[in-house]
Short mmCIF file of C-alpha atoms and ligand atoms in Angstrom, two decimals:
data_model
loop_
_atom_site.label_atom_id
_atom_site.label_comp_id
_atom_site.label_asym_id
_atom_site.label_seq_id
_atom_site.Cartn_x
_atom_site.Cartn_y
_atom_site.Cartn_z
CA MET A 1 29.10 115.56 134.27
CA ILE A 2 30.74 119.20 134.03
CA GLY A 3 29.29 120.90 130.99
CA GLY A 4 25.77 120.84 129.25
CA GLY A 5 26.75 120.96 125.71
CA LEU A 6 26.27 117.90 123.41
CA ALA A 7 29.18 116.13 124.70
CA GLY A 8 28.05 116.27 128.32
CA LEU A 9 24.35 115.70 127.42
CA SER A 10 25.04 112.76 125.14
CA SER A 11 27.45 111.17 127.78
CA GLY A 12 24.96 112.03 130.49
CA VAL A 13 21.94 110.39 128.71
CA ALA A 14 24.09 107.18 127.78
CA LEU A 15 25.07 106.52 131.53
CA ALA A 16 21.74 107.32 132.91
CA GLU A 17 20.42 104.80 130.47
CA ALA A 18 23.28 102.27 131.53
CA GLY A 19 22.13 102.65 135.28
CA PHE A 20 24.41 105.32 136.50
CA ARG A 21 22.86 108.30 138.45
CA VAL A 22 24.08 111.23 136.80
CA ARG A 23 24.41 114.85 138.12
CA LEU A 24 24.99 117.27 135.27
CA LEU A 25 26.48 120.91 136.35
CA GLU A 26 26.09 123.39 133.55
CA LYS A 27 27.45 127.00 134.09
CA ARG A 28 24.98 128.94 131.87
CA PRO A 29 21.26 128.98 132.27
CA HIS A 30 20.47 126.91 129.32
CA LEU A 31 21.75 123.56 127.83
CA GLY A 32 23.33 123.12 124.46
CA GLY A 33 26.67 124.96 124.84
CA ARG A 34 27.85 126.29 121.63
CA ALA A 35 24.56 124.76 119.80
CA ALA A 36 22.33 126.60 122.00
CA SER A 37 19.49 129.22 121.62
CA TYR A 38 18.37 132.11 123.61
CA VAL A 39 15.73 134.79 123.91
CA LEU A 40 16.87 138.39 122.65
CA PRO A 41 15.50 141.48 124.75
CA SER A 42 13.12 141.77 121.86
CA GLY A 43 11.53 138.44 122.66
CA ASP A 44 12.82 136.68 119.45
CA HIS A 45 14.18 133.17 120.23
CA VAL A 46 17.34 133.01 118.15
CA ASP A 47 19.89 130.15 117.73
CA ASN A 48 23.50 131.10 118.81
CA CYS A 49 24.24 130.48 115.18
CA GLN A 50 22.25 128.27 112.67
CA HIS A 51 23.41 124.57 113.06
CA VAL A 52 23.01 122.02 110.48
CA THR A 53 23.90 118.19 110.46
CA LEU A 54 24.31 115.86 107.40
CA GLY A 55 22.93 112.35 106.68
CA CYS A 56 26.25 110.85 107.58
CA CYS A 57 26.16 112.19 111.16
CA THR A 58 25.01 108.96 112.68
CA ASN A 59 25.72 109.48 116.20
CA LEU A 60 24.05 112.96 116.50
CA GLU A 61 20.85 111.25 114.87
CA ASP A 62 21.08 108.61 117.41
CA PHE A 63 21.07 111.15 120.19
CA TYR A 64 18.23 113.18 118.94
CA ARG A 65 16.42 109.96 118.64
CA ARG A 66 17.30 108.76 122.21
CA VAL A 67 15.90 112.30 123.54
CA GLY A 68 12.82 112.36 121.42
CA ALA A 69 14.18 115.30 119.28
CA ALA A 70 14.67 113.35 115.92
CA ASP A 71 11.21 114.54 114.31
CA LYS A 72 12.20 118.13 115.03
CA ILE A 73 15.13 117.87 112.29
CA LYS A 74 14.08 118.26 108.71
CA PHE A 75 16.32 116.67 106.16
CA PHE A 76 16.58 118.33 102.56
CA ASP A 77 17.65 116.17 99.36
CA ARG A 78 18.35 119.29 97.24
CA LEU A 79 21.13 121.64 97.88
CA TYR A 80 20.60 125.19 96.56
CA PHE A 81 23.47 127.47 95.02
CA ALA A 82 23.76 130.90 93.89
CA ALA A 83 26.40 132.67 91.92
CA PRO A 84 27.02 136.37 92.73
CA ASP A 85 24.97 137.31 89.45
CA GLY A 86 21.89 135.48 90.79
CA ARG A 87 22.11 132.49 88.61
CA ARG A 88 21.13 129.37 90.54
CA GLY A 89 22.36 125.79 90.76
CA ILE A 90 21.00 122.89 92.44
CA MET A 91 22.71 119.48 93.44
CA GLN A 92 20.70 116.29 94.38
CA ALA A 93 20.94 112.63 94.05
CA ALA A 94 19.52 110.95 91.01
CA ALA A 95 18.70 107.19 90.81
CA LEU A 96 22.06 105.97 90.27
CA PRO A 97 24.17 103.87 92.92
CA ALA A 98 26.86 105.40 94.98
CA PRO A 99 29.40 107.10 94.09
CA LEU A 100 27.53 107.93 90.93
CA HIS A 101 24.16 109.46 92.61
CA MET A 102 25.37 112.85 92.16
CA ALA A 103 26.65 112.67 88.69
CA PHE A 104 23.83 114.12 86.77
CA SER A 105 23.34 117.00 88.86
CA PHE A 106 27.19 117.74 88.89
CA ALA A 107 27.36 117.28 84.95
CA THR A 108 24.58 119.77 84.48
CA PHE A 109 25.36 122.35 87.33
CA PRO A 110 25.61 125.70 85.83
CA LEU A 111 27.98 127.47 87.80
CA LEU A 112 31.03 125.47 87.06
CA GLY A 113 32.85 125.06 83.51
CA TRP A 114 33.97 121.87 81.75
CA ALA A 115 37.47 122.48 82.90
CA ASP A 116 36.59 122.96 86.47
CA LYS A 117 34.23 119.75 86.46
CA THR A 118 36.90 117.56 84.75
CA ALA A 119 39.49 118.22 87.35
CA ILE A 120 36.76 117.92 90.07
CA VAL A 121 35.80 114.51 88.90
CA LYS A 122 39.35 113.33 88.76
CA ALA A 123 40.00 114.26 92.26
CA LEU A 124 36.77 112.81 93.56
CA LEU A 125 37.71 109.53 91.68
CA SER A 126 40.85 109.40 93.47
CA ILE A 127 38.91 109.81 96.57
CA ALA A 128 36.33 107.19 95.70
CA LEU A 129 38.98 104.82 94.40
CA GLY A 130 40.96 104.97 97.50
CA GLY A 131 37.87 104.06 99.92
CA GLY A 132 38.12 107.68 101.14
CA ARG A 133 41.92 107.43 102.16
CA PRO A 134 43.73 107.87 98.84
CA ALA A 135 47.45 107.21 99.48
CA ASP A 136 48.85 110.50 98.69
CA SER A 137 46.74 112.23 101.46
CA LEU A 138 47.87 110.05 104.28
CA PRO A 139 50.56 111.49 106.78
CA SER A 140 53.95 110.36 105.80
CA PRO A 141 56.89 109.66 108.20
CA SER A 142 59.05 111.84 106.27
CA ASN A 143 56.81 114.61 107.39
CA GLY A 144 56.87 113.67 111.13
CA GLY A 145 53.63 111.80 110.69
CA ILE A 146 51.76 114.84 109.89
CA GLY A 147 49.34 114.97 106.87
CA ILE A 148 49.37 117.55 104.25
CA SER A 149 47.09 120.44 103.95
CA MET A 150 43.85 119.95 101.79
CA LEU A 151 45.19 122.93 99.56
CA SER A 152 48.29 121.00 98.91
CA TRP A 153 46.34 118.00 97.88
CA LEU A 154 44.03 119.89 95.63
CA GLN A 155 46.92 121.49 93.99
CA LYS A 156 48.62 118.06 93.39
CA HIS A 157 45.51 116.99 91.81
CA ARG A 158 45.65 120.24 89.51
CA GLN A 159 42.28 121.76 90.53
CA THR A 160 41.41 125.07 88.69
CA ASP A 161 40.98 128.15 90.63
CA ARG A 162 37.27 128.39 90.07
CA ALA A 163 37.03 124.54 91.25
CA ILE A 164 38.68 125.66 94.37
CA ARG A 165 36.71 128.52 94.85
CA ARG A 166 33.27 127.12 93.71
CA PHE A 167 33.41 123.62 94.88
CA TRP A 168 35.93 122.42 97.44
CA GLU A 169 35.95 125.89 99.44
CA VAL A 170 32.25 126.10 99.52
CA ILE A 171 31.73 122.87 101.10
CA LEU A 172 34.78 122.23 103.26
CA VAL A 173 35.01 125.92 104.70
CA SER A 174 31.58 125.45 106.08
CA ALA A 175 31.71 121.88 107.19
CA LEU A 176 35.13 122.25 108.67
CA ASP A 177 35.03 125.93 109.67
CA GLU A 178 38.62 126.34 108.42
CA GLU A 179 40.48 127.59 105.32
CA LEU A 180 41.86 125.18 102.87
CA ASP A 181 45.33 125.75 103.61
CA ARG A 182 44.82 125.03 107.27
CA ILE A 183 42.74 121.95 106.92
CA GLU A 184 44.36 118.42 107.08
CA ALA A 185 43.80 116.65 103.93
CA ARG A 186 42.55 113.72 105.89
CA TYR A 187 39.60 115.72 107.20
CA GLY A 188 38.66 117.23 104.00
CA ILE A 189 38.67 114.19 102.07
CA ASP A 190 36.65 112.37 104.59
CA VAL A 191 33.87 114.80 104.25
CA PHE A 192 33.60 113.91 100.58
CA TRP A 193 33.85 110.30 101.19
CA LYS A 194 31.35 110.28 104.03
CA ALA A 195 28.84 112.78 102.76
CA PHE A 196 28.92 112.57 98.97
CA LEU A 197 30.61 109.37 97.77
CA SER A 198 30.21 106.33 99.83
CA THR A 199 26.49 106.43 100.28
CA ARG A 200 23.44 108.15 98.62
CA GLY A 201 22.14 109.69 101.73
CA GLY A 202 25.24 111.01 103.29
CA TYR A 203 24.91 114.47 102.01
CA ARG A 204 21.30 115.14 102.95
CA VAL A 205 21.38 118.50 104.86
CA GLY A 206 19.45 118.16 108.38
CA ILE A 207 18.00 121.49 109.77
CA PRO A 208 16.14 121.90 112.93
CA ARG A 209 12.37 123.11 112.73
CA VAL A 210 12.57 124.54 116.14
CA PRO A 211 15.14 126.92 118.10
CA LEU A 212 18.07 124.65 119.04
CA GLY A 213 17.26 124.78 122.67
CA VAL A 214 14.02 122.95 122.13
CA LEU A 215 15.98 119.71 120.84
CA TYR A 216 17.38 119.46 124.53
CA ASP A 217 13.94 119.23 126.31
CA GLY A 218 13.90 115.55 126.41
CA CYS A 219 17.39 115.35 128.10
CA LYS A 220 16.73 116.49 131.38
CA ASP A 221 13.79 114.02 131.52
CA ALA A 222 16.08 110.94 130.40
CA ILE A 223 18.48 111.95 133.30
CA THR A 224 16.05 112.73 136.10
CA LYS A 225 13.83 109.63 135.42
CA ARG A 226 16.69 107.51 136.16
CA GLY A 227 17.44 109.28 139.44
CA GLY A 228 19.80 111.84 138.37
CA ASP A 229 19.59 115.73 138.03
CA VAL A 230 20.44 118.59 135.83
CA GLN A 231 21.49 121.79 137.51
CA LEU A 232 21.76 125.08 135.46
CA ARG A 233 23.73 128.15 136.50
CA ALA A 234 25.75 125.64 138.26
CA GLY A 235 29.54 126.69 137.48
CA VAL A 236 32.60 124.52 138.64
CA ARG A 237 35.37 126.41 139.94
CA GLY A 238 37.71 123.65 139.71
CA PHE A 239 38.62 119.82 140.38
CA VAL A 240 39.84 118.87 143.66
CA VAL A 241 42.96 116.60 142.92
CA ALA A 242 44.93 114.64 145.59
CA SER A 243 47.59 111.73 144.65
CA GLY A 244 46.83 111.76 140.87
CA ARG A 245 42.89 111.26 141.63
CA VAL A 246 39.86 113.49 141.34
CA GLU A 247 38.25 113.68 144.79
CA GLY A 248 35.66 116.28 144.11
CA VAL A 249 34.58 119.37 142.17
CA GLU A 250 34.60 122.71 143.76
CA ARG A 251 31.48 124.76 142.61
CA GLU A 252 31.31 128.24 141.99
CA ASP A 253 29.25 128.53 145.24
CA GLY A 254 32.32 127.04 147.07
CA SER A 255 30.74 123.80 147.87
CA VAL A 256 32.45 120.54 147.01
CA GLU A 257 30.60 117.70 145.46
CA THR A 258 31.90 114.17 145.14
CA ALA A 259 31.11 111.12 142.73
CA ASP A 260 32.62 107.91 141.65
CA TYR A 261 33.42 109.16 138.17
CA TYR A 262 33.85 112.74 136.84
CA VAL A 263 33.24 113.76 133.12
CA ALA A 264 34.82 116.93 132.05
CA ALA A 265 32.79 118.18 129.05
CA VAL A 266 33.97 121.60 128.83
CA PRO A 267 35.82 123.28 126.07
CA GLN A 268 39.54 122.54 125.67
CA ASN A 269 40.62 125.96 126.46
CA ILE A 270 38.51 125.97 129.82
CA LEU A 271 39.72 122.52 131.09
CA PRO A 272 43.26 123.50 132.12
CA GLY A 273 41.95 126.37 134.37
CA LEU A 274 39.92 123.71 136.12
CA LEU A 275 42.84 121.79 137.24
CA PRO A 276 45.93 122.58 139.54
CA SER A 277 48.65 124.20 137.49
CA ASP A 278 51.32 121.56 138.39
CA VAL A 279 48.91 118.85 137.26
CA VAL A 280 48.72 120.64 133.63
CA GLU A 281 52.29 121.19 133.77
CA ARG A 282 53.13 117.63 134.39
CA GLU A 283 50.75 115.94 132.15
CA PRO A 284 51.20 116.44 128.37
CA VAL A 285 47.64 115.41 127.84
CA PHE A 286 46.59 118.70 129.61
CA SER A 287 49.65 121.11 128.61
CA ASN A 288 49.23 120.11 124.94
CA LEU A 289 45.61 121.25 124.79
CA SER A 290 47.00 124.71 124.34
CA LYS A 291 48.52 123.62 120.85
CA LEU A 292 44.78 123.31 119.67
CA ARG A 293 43.69 126.35 117.74
CA SER A 294 40.22 127.60 117.50
CA SER A 295 38.42 129.30 114.28
CA PRO A 296 35.77 131.72 114.15
CA ILE A 297 32.17 131.67 112.83
CA THR A 298 29.98 134.81 112.49
CA GLY A 299 26.22 134.54 112.44
CA VAL A 300 24.17 137.47 111.06
CA HIS A 301 20.72 137.56 111.85
CA LEU A 302 18.24 139.59 109.59
CA TRP A 303 14.48 140.59 109.78
CA PHE A 304 12.83 141.94 106.81
CA ASP A 305 9.54 143.49 106.59
CA ARG A 306 8.39 141.23 103.55
CA PRO A 307 9.19 137.85 102.28
CA VAL A 308 12.69 137.98 100.18
CA MET A 309 13.50 134.46 99.71
CA THR A 310 11.78 131.26 98.53
CA GLU A 311 14.43 128.54 98.93
CA PRO A 312 14.49 127.08 102.43
CA PHE A 313 18.39 127.76 102.10
CA LEU A 314 21.02 128.66 99.79
CA THR A 315 24.59 128.58 99.48
CA LEU A 316 26.49 131.60 98.16
CA LEU A 317 29.54 131.18 95.72
CA ASP A 318 32.45 133.65 95.47
CA SER A 319 30.60 135.74 98.55
CA THR A 320 31.75 136.52 101.96
CA THR A 321 28.19 135.22 102.92
CA GLN A 322 28.55 131.44 102.71
CA TRP A 323 24.86 130.18 103.61
CA VAL A 324 21.50 131.96 103.89
CA PHE A 325 18.90 130.04 105.78
CA ASN A 326 15.12 131.05 105.36
CA LYS A 327 14.11 130.76 109.12
CA THR A 328 10.65 131.83 108.65
CA GLN A 329 10.21 128.95 106.23
CA LEU A 330 12.38 126.57 108.06
CA TYR A 331 10.18 126.99 111.28
CA GLY A 332 7.11 126.41 109.31
CA GLU A 333 5.74 129.98 109.81
CA GLY A 334 3.59 131.43 106.93
CA ALA A 335 3.37 134.55 105.36
CA GLU A 336 0.90 135.73 108.10
CA SER A 337 3.74 137.24 109.99
CA GLY A 338 4.29 139.57 107.05
CA GLY A 339 8.24 139.72 107.21
CA GLN A 340 10.87 137.18 106.85
CA TYR A 341 13.75 136.15 109.24
CA LEU A 342 16.98 135.04 107.37
CA GLN A 343 20.07 133.68 109.23
CA LEU A 344 23.47 134.09 107.29
CA VAL A 345 26.54 131.90 108.38
CA ILE A 346 30.19 132.77 107.68
CA SER A 347 32.59 130.23 108.80
CA ALA A 348 36.42 130.78 109.29
CA SER A 349 35.32 134.33 109.52
CA TYR A 350 38.99 135.47 110.20
CA ASN A 351 38.47 138.61 107.94
CA LEU A 352 35.42 139.94 109.92
CA THR A 353 36.54 139.62 113.78
CA GLN A 354 37.82 143.21 113.54
CA ARG A 355 34.96 144.72 111.54
CA SER A 356 32.07 146.30 113.30
CA ARG A 357 28.65 144.77 113.41
CA GLN A 358 27.17 147.58 111.21
CA GLU A 359 29.93 147.04 108.53
CA ILE A 360 29.28 143.26 108.64
CA ILE A 361 25.41 143.82 108.18
CA GLY A 362 26.02 146.19 105.36
CA LEU A 363 28.35 143.94 103.58
CA CYS A 364 26.06 141.00 103.78
CA ILE A 365 23.06 143.22 102.55
CA ASP A 366 24.90 144.25 99.66
CA GLU A 367 25.65 140.48 98.72
CA LEU A 368 21.95 139.55 99.25
CA ARG A 369 20.83 142.39 96.93
CA GLU A 370 22.32 140.48 94.18
CA VAL A 371 21.20 137.07 94.74
CA LEU A 372 17.92 137.81 96.43
CA PRO A 373 16.51 140.90 94.35
CA ALA A 374 13.52 141.24 96.59
CA THR A 375 15.93 142.61 99.23
CA ARG A 376 16.31 145.84 97.39
CA GLU A 377 12.87 146.83 97.94
CA ALA A 378 12.60 145.26 101.45
CA ALA A 379 13.18 147.09 104.48
CA LEU A 380 15.40 145.67 107.13
CA VAL A 381 13.28 145.84 110.33
CA LYS A 382 16.39 144.84 112.59
CA GLY A 383 19.55 142.86 112.39
CA THR A 384 22.09 141.23 114.80
CA VAL A 385 25.54 139.84 114.59
CA VAL A 386 27.04 137.07 116.85
CA LYS A 387 30.52 136.73 116.39
CA GLU A 388 31.98 133.29 117.88
CA MET A 389 35.88 133.65 117.97
CA CYS A 390 36.24 130.20 119.40
CA ALA A 391 33.64 128.37 117.54
CA THR A 392 35.29 125.03 116.67
CA VAL A 393 38.81 123.48 116.86
CA SER A 394 40.69 124.00 113.67
CA PRO A 395 41.51 120.61 111.95
CA ALA A 396 45.05 121.64 111.22
CA PRO A 397 47.58 119.19 109.88
CA GLY A 398 49.01 117.55 112.91
CA SER A 399 46.33 118.65 115.23
CA ASP A 400 45.20 115.15 116.10
CA ARG A 401 48.33 114.63 118.17
CA TRP A 402 46.79 116.88 120.69
CA ARG A 403 43.37 115.57 121.08
CA PRO A 404 43.21 113.14 124.01
CA LYS A 405 41.36 109.83 124.44
CA PRO A 406 38.58 109.80 127.07
CA LYS A 407 40.59 108.44 129.78
CA SER A 408 42.51 110.89 131.33
CA PRO A 409 45.78 110.49 133.39
CA LEU A 410 43.96 111.34 136.65
CA ALA A 411 42.13 108.48 138.20
CA GLY A 412 38.39 109.26 138.18
CA LEU A 413 38.45 111.83 135.39
CA PHE A 414 37.06 111.33 131.76
CA LEU A 415 37.22 113.72 128.86
CA ALA A 416 34.59 114.68 126.49
CA GLY A 417 34.02 117.39 123.95
CA ASP A 418 34.30 117.87 120.40
CA TRP A 419 37.95 118.37 120.88
CA THR A 420 38.71 115.00 121.91
CA ALA A 421 40.02 112.15 119.77
CA THR A 422 37.02 111.01 118.00
CA GLY A 423 38.37 110.96 114.58
CA TRP A 424 35.70 113.44 113.49
CA PRO A 425 36.14 117.18 113.17
CA SER A 426 34.81 119.70 115.95
CA THR A 427 31.19 119.17 115.18
CA MET A 428 27.65 118.26 116.87
CA GLU A 429 28.56 114.77 115.75
CA GLY A 430 32.10 114.95 116.97
CA ALA A 431 30.90 116.17 120.39
CA VAL A 432 28.22 113.25 120.57
CA ARG A 433 30.75 110.90 119.63
CA SER A 434 32.97 112.05 122.43
CA GLY A 435 30.07 111.82 124.87
CA TYR A 436 29.37 108.03 123.92
CA LEU A 437 33.24 107.22 124.00
CA ALA A 438 33.43 108.68 127.59
CA ALA A 439 30.47 106.73 128.71
CA GLU A 440 31.88 103.61 127.28
CA ALA A 441 35.14 104.31 128.94
CA ILE A 442 33.63 104.72 132.30
CA LEU A 443 31.71 101.52 131.72
CA PHE A 444 34.58 99.63 130.47
CA HIS A 445 36.12 100.79 133.94
CA THR A 446 33.49 99.23 135.91
CA GLY A 447 33.79 95.90 133.99
CA ALA A 448 30.35 96.23 132.44
CA SER A 449 31.20 96.92 128.80
CA ARG A 450 28.46 98.49 126.59
CA THR A 451 28.63 100.12 123.03
CA PHE A 452 26.92 103.48 122.49
CA LEU A 453 29.03 104.58 119.39
CA ARG A 454 27.10 104.14 116.19
CA PRO A 455 29.10 103.14 113.19
CA ASP A 456 29.45 105.22 110.22
CA LEU A 457 26.84 104.61 107.34
CA ARG A 458 27.90 101.50 105.45
CA PRO A 459 29.24 102.09 102.05
CA GLU A 460 26.76 101.35 99.36
CA GLY A 461 26.54 100.69 95.58
CA LEU A 462 29.87 100.33 93.82
CA ALA A 463 31.50 102.51 96.66
CA ARG A 464 31.45 99.22 98.87
CA PHE A 465 34.01 97.68 96.57
CA PHE A 466 36.74 100.41 97.31
CA ALA A 467 35.82 100.92 101.06
CA HIS A 468 38.43 99.77 103.62
CA GLU A 469 37.32 97.38 106.33
CA SER A 470 37.18 99.12 109.63
C1 FAD B 501 28.78 129.54 115.46
C2 FAD B 501 28.80 128.17 115.51
C3 FAD B 501 28.23 127.44 114.53
C4 FAD B 501 28.31 126.11 114.40
N1 FAD B 501 27.81 125.19 113.33
C5 FAD B 501 27.91 123.93 113.34
C6 FAD B 501 27.00 123.28 112.41
O1 FAD B 501 26.52 123.80 111.61
N2 FAD B 501 26.94 121.81 112.48
C7 FAD B 501 27.75 121.07 113.52
O2 FAD B 501 27.73 119.89 113.49
N3 FAD B 501 28.57 121.93 114.48
C8 FAD B 501 28.45 123.25 114.27
N4 FAD B 501 29.22 124.10 115.26
C9 FAD B 501 29.97 123.22 116.32
C10 FAD B 501 29.32 122.79 117.52
O3 FAD B 501 28.44 123.65 118.25
C11 FAD B 501 30.17 122.13 118.50
O4 FAD B 501 31.19 121.38 117.89
C12 FAD B 501 29.41 121.32 119.73
O5 FAD B 501 28.45 121.97 120.12
C13 FAD B 501 30.55 121.23 120.65
O6 FAD B 501 29.97 120.71 121.96
P1 FAD B 501 30.66 120.26 123.28
O7 FAD B 501 29.55 119.81 124.20
O8 FAD B 501 31.92 119.62 123.05
O9 FAD B 501 31.20 121.76 123.94
P2 FAD B 501 30.21 122.86 124.30
O10 FAD B 501 29.00 123.13 123.37
O11 FAD B 501 31.12 124.22 124.07
O12 FAD B 501 29.79 122.58 125.62
C14 FAD B 501 30.52 123.05 126.85
C15 FAD B 501 29.57 123.27 127.87
O13 FAD B 501 30.40 123.45 129.27
C16 FAD B 501 29.80 124.49 129.75
N5 FAD B 501 31.02 124.92 130.86
C17 FAD B 501 32.10 125.61 130.59
N6 FAD B 501 32.67 125.98 131.63
C18 FAD B 501 31.86 125.41 132.75
C19 FAD B 501 32.32 125.24 133.93
N7 FAD B 501 33.26 125.84 134.65
N8 FAD B 501 31.44 124.50 134.98
C20 FAD B 501 30.09 123.97 134.32
N9 FAD B 501 29.91 124.10 132.84
C21 FAD B 501 30.85 124.85 132.35
C22 FAD B 501 29.64 125.53 128.80
O14 FAD B 501 28.58 126.52 129.56
C23 FAD B 501 28.94 124.76 127.92
O15 FAD B 501 27.65 124.62 128.03
C24 FAD B 501 29.14 125.42 115.32
C25 FAD B 501 29.72 126.06 116.49
C26 FAD B 501 29.32 127.47 116.40
C27 FAD B 501 30.22 128.25 117.56
#
């Protein structure tokens, strides 16, 4: 297993459970890849960036359960929103069957007008009646089999500017880390179907109560107790390939390791560099990876000298800052520390990549002063900004063409990563799905078939009458 992110870990744990002796080689000194945490020189344990899951992420939940981390995720039924003038709105399910369970919250939501709501309801109805696959969102042969963008689909469905800004954009830019004109409509629509329409619980937001790294404590055990091992600071320089087969991996210390099967669970922009260049040029599966684009996420960590926020998290409308997480509360730390640690997230943060860290902190503080008035009096003890330029793979129209299946064209080599063909966007759930699919592909190759992949939540209530059989 090359790579100890969620794809490598989930594949490794699944294969170990299936009786394989797994050796996992991770380049960095910690597990978790892009969903990791580390200790700052100040001693603070911070996440690379706040990560959240949703109730509809069935495989991530399964993985956390397998490694004993499920109870470290707290799920929230209430979503909190704030307009720039500080007004609040809440969305939560009422006692109605899906897809009507959010109807009451939505009807009374104070941060959208009636014209916005009418337009949104019509579009949501079209998604629900189409069972999450409305015909006008599907790729058409006239367009070379490439789907339209989410923005085009919303424009077709006559959404108001405010509905786009305060509803569709707010949910999709953070869920898919991309702007609406660069998201294939299928992906955007899937988010609404799976999280908000097909079941009552799919929208619930799951947030770790611990730094991300703690979630992976059980992974090493799961692999070692079945005879395998997990090695950190164990980078791989490249695959040894001969006659169309992987015959080993060369480690950064120059040694060569051999195995019956190899899983490359590294990011898509790293994999080609680990393969001989003639193999990459010859095999479209590898050469096409350069066509997958990445999108950035910026995380801003702020420590105040006093409590400034009461909600566990807040989604900001019409602001550069998209989410504010009350880390002190989420970690279950009381007021005894005196201060409060907030983590802000800005997805698809193209506008910030060129701006200095000080400028970004200044901009975020200005926005917080409007929605969290207590920050006006509070002193900022310290702040840090983490810019991830290649945070996720952009779900651009047509990008599915370049996402490969787990079995690679090289004998012995299997692929895992949030960028492979999972049907899901580049997320933790996508990464775990890819890990399970790679494990299943290896087992299939040995003739011993086993299923690790968990199905999506079954559509419930009225939604099940519109769902497509899968
Ligand atoms: C800032 C940010 C915020 C995010 N927020 C969310 C969120 O809220 N919810 C969500 O679901 N998803 C979120 N994501 C996406 C999520 O983190 C990723 O989709 C997922 O973690 C990818 O897992 P992976 O295993 O496919 O890849 P990675 O996590 O990138 O793992 C690849 C691993 O391979 C290792 N590696 C690379 N080269 C070598 C080598 N030569 N030898 C050995 N090892 C190597 C790397 O060190 C790394 O550990 C976010 C991502 C970022 C960056």
